[in-house]
Coordinates of C-alpha atoms in Angstrom, one line a residue:
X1 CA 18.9 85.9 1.0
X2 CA 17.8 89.2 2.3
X3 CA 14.6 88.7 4.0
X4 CA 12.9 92.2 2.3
X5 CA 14.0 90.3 -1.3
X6 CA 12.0 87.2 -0.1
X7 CA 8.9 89.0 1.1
X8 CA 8.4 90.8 -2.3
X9 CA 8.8 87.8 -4.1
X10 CA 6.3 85.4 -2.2
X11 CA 3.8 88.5 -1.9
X12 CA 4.4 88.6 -6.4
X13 CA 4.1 84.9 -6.3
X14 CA 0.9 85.1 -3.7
X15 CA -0.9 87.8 -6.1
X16 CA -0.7 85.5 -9.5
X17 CA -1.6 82.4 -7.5
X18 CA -5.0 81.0 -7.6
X19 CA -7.3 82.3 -4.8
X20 CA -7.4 78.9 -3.1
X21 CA -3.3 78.6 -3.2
X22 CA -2.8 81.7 -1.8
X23 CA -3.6 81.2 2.0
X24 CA -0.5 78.8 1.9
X25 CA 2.2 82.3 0.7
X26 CA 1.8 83.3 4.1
X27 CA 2.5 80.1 5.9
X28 CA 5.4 79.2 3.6
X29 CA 6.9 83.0 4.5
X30 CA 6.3 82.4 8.3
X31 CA 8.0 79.5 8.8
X32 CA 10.6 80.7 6.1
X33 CA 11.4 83.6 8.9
X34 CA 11.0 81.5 11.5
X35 CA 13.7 79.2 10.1
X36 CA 11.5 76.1 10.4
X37 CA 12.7 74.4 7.8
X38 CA 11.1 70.7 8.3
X39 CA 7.4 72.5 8.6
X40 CA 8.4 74.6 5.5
X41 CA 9.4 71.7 3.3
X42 CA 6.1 69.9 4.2
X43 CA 4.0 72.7 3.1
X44 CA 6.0 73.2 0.1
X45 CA 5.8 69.5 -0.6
X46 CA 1.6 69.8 -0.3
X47 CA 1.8 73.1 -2.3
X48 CA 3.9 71.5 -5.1
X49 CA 1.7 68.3 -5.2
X50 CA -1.6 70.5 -6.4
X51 CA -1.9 70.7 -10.1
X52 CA -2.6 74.9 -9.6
X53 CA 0.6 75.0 -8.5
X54 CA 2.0 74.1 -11.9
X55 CA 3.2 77.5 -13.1
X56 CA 4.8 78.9 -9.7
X57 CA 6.9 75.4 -9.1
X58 CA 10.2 76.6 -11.2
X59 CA 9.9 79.9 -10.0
X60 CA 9.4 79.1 -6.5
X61 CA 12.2 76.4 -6.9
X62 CA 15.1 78.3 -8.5
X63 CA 14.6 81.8 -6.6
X64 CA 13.7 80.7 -3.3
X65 CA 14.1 77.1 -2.6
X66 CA 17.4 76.7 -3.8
X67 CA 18.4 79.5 -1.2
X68 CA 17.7 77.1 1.7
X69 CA 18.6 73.5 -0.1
X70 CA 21.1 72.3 2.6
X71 CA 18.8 72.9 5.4
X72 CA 16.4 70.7 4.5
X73 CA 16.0 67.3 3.8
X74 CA 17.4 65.9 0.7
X75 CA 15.4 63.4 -0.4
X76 CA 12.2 65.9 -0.1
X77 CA 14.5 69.0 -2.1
X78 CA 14.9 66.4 -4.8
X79 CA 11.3 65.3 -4.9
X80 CA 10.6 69.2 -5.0
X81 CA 12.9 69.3 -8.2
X82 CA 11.1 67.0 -10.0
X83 CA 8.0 68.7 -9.3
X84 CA 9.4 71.7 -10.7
X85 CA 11.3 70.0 -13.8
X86 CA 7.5 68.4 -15.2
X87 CA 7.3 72.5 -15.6
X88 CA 10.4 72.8 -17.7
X89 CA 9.4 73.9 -21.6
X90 CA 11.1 70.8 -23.4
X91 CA 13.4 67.9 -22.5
X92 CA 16.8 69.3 -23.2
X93 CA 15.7 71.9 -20.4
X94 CA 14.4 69.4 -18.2
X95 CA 17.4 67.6 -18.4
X96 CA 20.1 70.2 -18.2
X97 CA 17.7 71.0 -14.7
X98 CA 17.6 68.0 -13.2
X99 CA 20.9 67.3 -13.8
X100 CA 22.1 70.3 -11.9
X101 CA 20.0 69.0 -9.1
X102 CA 21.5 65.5 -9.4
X103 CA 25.1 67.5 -8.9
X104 CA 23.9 69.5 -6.4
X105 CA 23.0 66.7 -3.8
X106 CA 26.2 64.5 -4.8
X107 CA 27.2 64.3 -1.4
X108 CA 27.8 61.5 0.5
X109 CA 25.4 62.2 3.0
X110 CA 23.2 62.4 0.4
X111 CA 23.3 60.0 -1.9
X112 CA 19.9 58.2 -1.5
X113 CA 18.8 61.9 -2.9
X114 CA 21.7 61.7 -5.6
X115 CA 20.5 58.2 -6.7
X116 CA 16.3 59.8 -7.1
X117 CA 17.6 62.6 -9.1
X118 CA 19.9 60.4 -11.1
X119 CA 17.0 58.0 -12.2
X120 CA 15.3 61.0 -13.4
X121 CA 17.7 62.1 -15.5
X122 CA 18.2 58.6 -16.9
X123 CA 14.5 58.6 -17.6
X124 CA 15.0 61.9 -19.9
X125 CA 17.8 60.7 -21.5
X126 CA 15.7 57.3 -22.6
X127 CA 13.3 60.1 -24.4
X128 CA 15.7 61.9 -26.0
X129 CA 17.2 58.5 -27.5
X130 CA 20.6 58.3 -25.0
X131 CA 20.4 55.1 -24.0
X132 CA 24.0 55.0 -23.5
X133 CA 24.0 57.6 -20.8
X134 CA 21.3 56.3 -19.4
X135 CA 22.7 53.2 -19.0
X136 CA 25.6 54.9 -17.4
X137 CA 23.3 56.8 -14.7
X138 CA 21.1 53.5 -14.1
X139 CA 25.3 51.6 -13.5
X140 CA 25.9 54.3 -11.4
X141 CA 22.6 54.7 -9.3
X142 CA 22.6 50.6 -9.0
X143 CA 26.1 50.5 -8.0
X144 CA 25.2 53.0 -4.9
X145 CA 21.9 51.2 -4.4
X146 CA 23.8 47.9 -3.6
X147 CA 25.7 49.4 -0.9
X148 CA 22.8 50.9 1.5
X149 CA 21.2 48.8 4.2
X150 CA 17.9 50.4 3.7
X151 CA 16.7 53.3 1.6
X152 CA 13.3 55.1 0.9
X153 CA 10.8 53.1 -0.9
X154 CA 10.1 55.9 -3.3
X155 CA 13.9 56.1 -4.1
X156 CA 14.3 52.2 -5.7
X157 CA 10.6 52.7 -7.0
X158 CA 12.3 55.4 -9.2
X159 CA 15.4 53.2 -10.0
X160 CA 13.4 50.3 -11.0
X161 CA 10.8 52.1 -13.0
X162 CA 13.6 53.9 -15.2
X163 CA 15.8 50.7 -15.1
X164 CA 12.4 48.6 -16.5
X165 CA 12.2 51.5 -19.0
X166 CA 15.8 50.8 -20.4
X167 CA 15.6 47.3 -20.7
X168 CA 12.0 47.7 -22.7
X169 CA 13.3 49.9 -24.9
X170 CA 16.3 47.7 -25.6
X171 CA 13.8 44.7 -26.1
X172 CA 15.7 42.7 -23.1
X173 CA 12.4 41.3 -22.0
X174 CA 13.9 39.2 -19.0
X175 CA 15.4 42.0 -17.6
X176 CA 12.5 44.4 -18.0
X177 CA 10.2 41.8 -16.8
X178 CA 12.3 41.5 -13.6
X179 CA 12.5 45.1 -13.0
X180 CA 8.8 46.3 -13.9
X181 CA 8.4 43.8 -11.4
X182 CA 10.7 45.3 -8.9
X183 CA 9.0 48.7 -9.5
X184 CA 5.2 47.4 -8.9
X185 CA 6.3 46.0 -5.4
X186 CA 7.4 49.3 -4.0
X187 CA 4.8 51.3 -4.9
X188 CA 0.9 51.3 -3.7
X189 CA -0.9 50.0 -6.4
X190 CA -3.6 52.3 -5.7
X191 CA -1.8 55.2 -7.1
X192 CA -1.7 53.9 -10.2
X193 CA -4.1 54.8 -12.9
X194 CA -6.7 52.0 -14.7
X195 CA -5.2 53.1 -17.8
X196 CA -1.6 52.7 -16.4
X197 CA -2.6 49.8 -14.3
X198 CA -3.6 47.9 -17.8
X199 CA -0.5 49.3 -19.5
X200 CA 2.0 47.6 -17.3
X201 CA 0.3 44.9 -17.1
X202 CA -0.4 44.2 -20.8
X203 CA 3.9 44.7 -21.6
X204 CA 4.4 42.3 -18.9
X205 CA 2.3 39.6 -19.8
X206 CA 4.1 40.2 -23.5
X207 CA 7.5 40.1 -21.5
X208 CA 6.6 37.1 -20.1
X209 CA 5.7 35.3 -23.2
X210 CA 8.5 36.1 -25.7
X211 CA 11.6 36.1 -23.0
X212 CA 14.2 33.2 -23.5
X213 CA 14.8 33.1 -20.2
X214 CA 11.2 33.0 -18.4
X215 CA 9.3 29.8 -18.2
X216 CA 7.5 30.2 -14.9
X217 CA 5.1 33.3 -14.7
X218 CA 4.0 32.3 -11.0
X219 CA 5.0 36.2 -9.7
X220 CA 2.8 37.2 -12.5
X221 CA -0.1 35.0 -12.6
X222 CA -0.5 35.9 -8.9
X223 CA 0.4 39.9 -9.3
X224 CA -3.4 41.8 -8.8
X225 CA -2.2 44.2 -11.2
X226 CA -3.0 41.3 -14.0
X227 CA -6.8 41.8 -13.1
X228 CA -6.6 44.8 -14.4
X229 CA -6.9 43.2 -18.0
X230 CA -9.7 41.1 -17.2
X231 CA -12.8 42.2 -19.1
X232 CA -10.9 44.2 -21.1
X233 CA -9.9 44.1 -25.3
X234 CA -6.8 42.4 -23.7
X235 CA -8.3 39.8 -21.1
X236 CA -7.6 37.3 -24.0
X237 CA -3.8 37.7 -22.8
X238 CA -4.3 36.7 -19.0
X239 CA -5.9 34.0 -20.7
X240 CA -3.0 32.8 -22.6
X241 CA -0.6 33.3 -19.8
X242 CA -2.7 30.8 -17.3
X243 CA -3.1 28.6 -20.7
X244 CA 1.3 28.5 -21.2
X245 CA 1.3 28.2 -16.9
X246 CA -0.4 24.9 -17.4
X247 CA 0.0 23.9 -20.8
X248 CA -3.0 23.5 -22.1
X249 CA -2.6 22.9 -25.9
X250 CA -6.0 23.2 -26.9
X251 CA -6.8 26.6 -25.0
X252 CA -3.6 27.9 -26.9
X253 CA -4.8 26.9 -30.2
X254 CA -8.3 28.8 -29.5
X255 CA -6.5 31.6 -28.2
X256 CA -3.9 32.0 -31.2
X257 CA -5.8 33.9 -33.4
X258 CA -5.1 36.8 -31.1
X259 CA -1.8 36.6 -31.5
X260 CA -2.0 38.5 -34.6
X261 CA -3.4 41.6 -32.2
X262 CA 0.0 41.9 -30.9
X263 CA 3.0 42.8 -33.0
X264 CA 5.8 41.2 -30.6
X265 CA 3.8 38.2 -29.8
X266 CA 3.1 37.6 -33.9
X267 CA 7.2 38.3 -34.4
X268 CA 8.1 35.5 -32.4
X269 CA 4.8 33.2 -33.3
X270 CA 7.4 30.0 -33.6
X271 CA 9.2 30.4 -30.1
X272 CA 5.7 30.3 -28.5
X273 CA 5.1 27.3 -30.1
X274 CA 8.4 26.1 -28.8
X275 CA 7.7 27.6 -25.1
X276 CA 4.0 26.3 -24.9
X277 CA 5.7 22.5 -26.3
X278 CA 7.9 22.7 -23.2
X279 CA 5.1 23.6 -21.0
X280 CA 2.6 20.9 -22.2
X281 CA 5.7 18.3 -21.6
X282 CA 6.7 19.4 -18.1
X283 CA 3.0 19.8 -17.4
X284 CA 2.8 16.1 -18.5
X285 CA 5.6 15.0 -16.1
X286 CA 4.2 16.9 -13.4
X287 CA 0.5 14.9 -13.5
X288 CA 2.8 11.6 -13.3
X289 CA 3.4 10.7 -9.7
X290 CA 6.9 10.1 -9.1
X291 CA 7.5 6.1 -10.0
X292 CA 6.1 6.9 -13.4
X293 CA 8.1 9.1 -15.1
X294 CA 9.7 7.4 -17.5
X295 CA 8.2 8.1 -20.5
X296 CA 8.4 7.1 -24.3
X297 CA 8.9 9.4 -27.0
X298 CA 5.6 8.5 -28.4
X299 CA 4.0 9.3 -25.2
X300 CA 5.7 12.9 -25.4
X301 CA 4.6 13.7 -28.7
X302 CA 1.0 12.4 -28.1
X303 CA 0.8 15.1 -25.1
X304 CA 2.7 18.0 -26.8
X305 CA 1.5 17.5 -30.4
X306 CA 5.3 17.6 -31.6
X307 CA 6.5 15.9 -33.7
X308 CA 8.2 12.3 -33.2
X309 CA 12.0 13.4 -34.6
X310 CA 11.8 16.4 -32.6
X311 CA 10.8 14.9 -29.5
X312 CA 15.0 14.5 -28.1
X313 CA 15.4 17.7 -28.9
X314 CA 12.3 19.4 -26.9
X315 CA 13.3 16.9 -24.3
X316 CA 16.9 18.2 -24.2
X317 CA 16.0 22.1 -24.3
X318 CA 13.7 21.1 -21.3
X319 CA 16.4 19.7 -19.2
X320 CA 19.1 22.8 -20.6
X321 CA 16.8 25.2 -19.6
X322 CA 16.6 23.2 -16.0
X323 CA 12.6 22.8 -16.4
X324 CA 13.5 19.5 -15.9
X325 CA 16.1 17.3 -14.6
X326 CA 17.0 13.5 -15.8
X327 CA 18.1 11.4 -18.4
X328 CA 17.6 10.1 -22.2
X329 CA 17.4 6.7 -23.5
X330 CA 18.1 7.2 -26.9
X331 CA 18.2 3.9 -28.1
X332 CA 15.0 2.9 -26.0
X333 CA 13.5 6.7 -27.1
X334 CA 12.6 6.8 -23.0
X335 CA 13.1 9.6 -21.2
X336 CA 13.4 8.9 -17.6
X337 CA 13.1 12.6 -14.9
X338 CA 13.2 12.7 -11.2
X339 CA 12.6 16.2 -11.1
X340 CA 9.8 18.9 -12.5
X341 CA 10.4 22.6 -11.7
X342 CA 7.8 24.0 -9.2
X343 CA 5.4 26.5 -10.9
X344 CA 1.8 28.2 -9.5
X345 CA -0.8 25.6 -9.3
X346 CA -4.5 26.7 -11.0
X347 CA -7.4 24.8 -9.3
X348 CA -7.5 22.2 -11.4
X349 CA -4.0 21.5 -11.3
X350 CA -4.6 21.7 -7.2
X351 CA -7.0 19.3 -7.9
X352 CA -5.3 16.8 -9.7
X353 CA -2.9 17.1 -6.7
X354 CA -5.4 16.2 -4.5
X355 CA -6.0 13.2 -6.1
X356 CA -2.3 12.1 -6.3
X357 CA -2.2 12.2 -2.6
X358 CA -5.1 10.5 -1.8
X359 CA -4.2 7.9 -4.2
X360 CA -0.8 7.7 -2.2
X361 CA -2.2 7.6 1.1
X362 CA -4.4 4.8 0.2
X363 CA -0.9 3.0 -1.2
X364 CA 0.7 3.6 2.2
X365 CA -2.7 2.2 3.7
X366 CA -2.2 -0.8 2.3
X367 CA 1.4 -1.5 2.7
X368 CA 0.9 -1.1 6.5
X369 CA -2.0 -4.1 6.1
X370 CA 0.5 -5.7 4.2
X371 CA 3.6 -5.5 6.4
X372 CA 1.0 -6.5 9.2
X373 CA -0.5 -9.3 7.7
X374 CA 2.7 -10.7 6.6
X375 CA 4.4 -10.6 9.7
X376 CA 1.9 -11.0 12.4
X377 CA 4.1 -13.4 14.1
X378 CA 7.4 -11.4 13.8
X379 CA 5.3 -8.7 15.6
X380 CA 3.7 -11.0 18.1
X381 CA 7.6 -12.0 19.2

């Protein structure tokens, strides 16, 4: 670009700026003719990040940044792109924009840059209802993610966030729990408003409690983002999560009259009945030490309120689901396990613990007086 050219544009662009934006013109056109391009991108980076900046970003971007995009560093051009694309008028503009940029830094040695533009124009195309393409860009991003060694933070932050946004929107609660997951672990949760904070935490404890396919909310219970909902309208759903985590029956029944409060939660009223049944039983197996864990049906249905003909049945859904592992007695109605699946302990249940082993130390106590009373003379040989 002719240098003159570039000088009367960033002197227009300095005169419309605020007065407190302006200082950095001059900087940004002395390292522009200077040719230092790793300074320049930094001070375009900070200039971009303000929120006065808002109107000169697409400017700025499509008549003089994209003049210099393969000097500088890819992953910081495409992070300038998005900056400028918030700036765009509507989403069909936005997304014909970034998906330009996506093209643009399809490269192969750029394709950590080609995988943060492409979750961005994923995350367009779930607003404009194209779940199908999405899909397509979050296959193809994933597929190009599973082949680096390492890769900026920032980049899979963007992957997973878009990729958790997918799966919600498709009501694949596993999978979006999984991935919102994913997200919150490569980002600082400091930059993350209360409002958002509470957000993403309230669809994940409802995730959590209407998924098929999640029976242990251990990653959860112990993510800080879930304080975030304590004294809040919500706190009553951390509440019900620590209540399924340990299967406490009669803190569920308090707590089910909020289940009304939430729509997804009140849909599917009869499979948390179900989940917090298998809770309370593997809860129950869990307090037994290890020689007593055969138990009768009757016992079962005493200490998860179910019913007597439907105790085999929660029994088998237990040990399907590989909560549990052992065998049924059908005849006998005893159901014998050697095996509970680990979960996140609360301090009661830490508790109890405590007293399991104490009460087992004081066993193996008294087998050693045993063994040495009985045999004194074997060990006096």
């Amino acid at each position: 670009m002719d240098p003159e050219v570039v000088s009367n544009f960033l002197s227009e662009q300095r005169e419309n700026a605020p007065e407190d934006l302006q200082q950095p013109f001059l900087t940004i056109e002395d390292y522009w003719d200077r040719k230092l391009w790793h300074q320049l991108t930094d001070v375009l980076v900070n200039f971009f990040n303000s929120a006065a900046s808002a109107q000169q970003r697409l400017p700025l971007f499509r008549h003089f940044i994209l003049s210099f995009a393969e000097k500088i560093n890819q992953l910081k051009f495409v992070s300038l792109g998005l900056l400028a694309a918030s700036q765009c008028s509507d989403d069909q503009e936005r997304l014909s924009f970034l998906g330009d940029l996506a093209t643009k830094v399809n490269k192969p040695v750029s394709q950590d840059a080609y995988v943060y533009a492409l979750a961005a124009v994923a995350d367009v195309k779930l607003r404009v209802q194209d779940f199908a393409g999405a899909r397509k860009d979050l296959d193809t991003a994933e597929s190009i993610l599973d082949n680096f060694d390492s890769v900026e933070t920032e980049v899979h932050a963007a992957f997973y966030r878009t990729n958790a946004s997918h799966y919600q929107a498709k009501a694949e609660f596993g999978s979006y729990y999984k991935n919102a997951l994913l997200y919150l672990a490569c980002i600082d949760l400091k930059t993350l408003t209360l409002e958002d904070a509470q957000s993403r935490a309230y669809d994940l404890s409802i995730a959590a409690l209407v998924s098929d396919s999640i029976y242990n909310f251990g990653e959860l219970l112990l993510h800080p983002i879930l304080d975030s909902l304590s004294n809040t309208q919500h706190s009553w759903l951390r509440d019900l999560l620590f209540a399924f985590n340990r299967g406490d029956l009669n803190a569920y029944n308090v707590l089910e009259v909020n289940i009304a409060k939430a729509p997804l939660l009140n849909e599917h009223k009869a499979f948390l009945w179900q989940k917090i049944s298998l809770s309370a039983l593997t809860e129950a197996v869990f307090r037994r030490p290890p020689h007593d864990r055969a138990m009768t049906f009757k016992t079962i249905s005493q200490e998860t309120k179910v019913q007597p003909n439907e105790i085999e049945i929660l029994i088998m859904k237990a040990l399907s689901l590989g909560l549990l592992k052992g065998s049924i007695d059908q005849v006998a109605e005893i159901a014998r396990i050697n095996w509970v699946q680990p979960k996140v302990l609360d301090m009661k249940q830490i508790d109890n613990m405590r007293v399991r082993l104490k009460d087992w130390d004081s066993s193996v106590n008294s087998l050693g007086n045993w063994i040495e009373g009985v045999g004194k003379d074997v060990w006096a040989a």
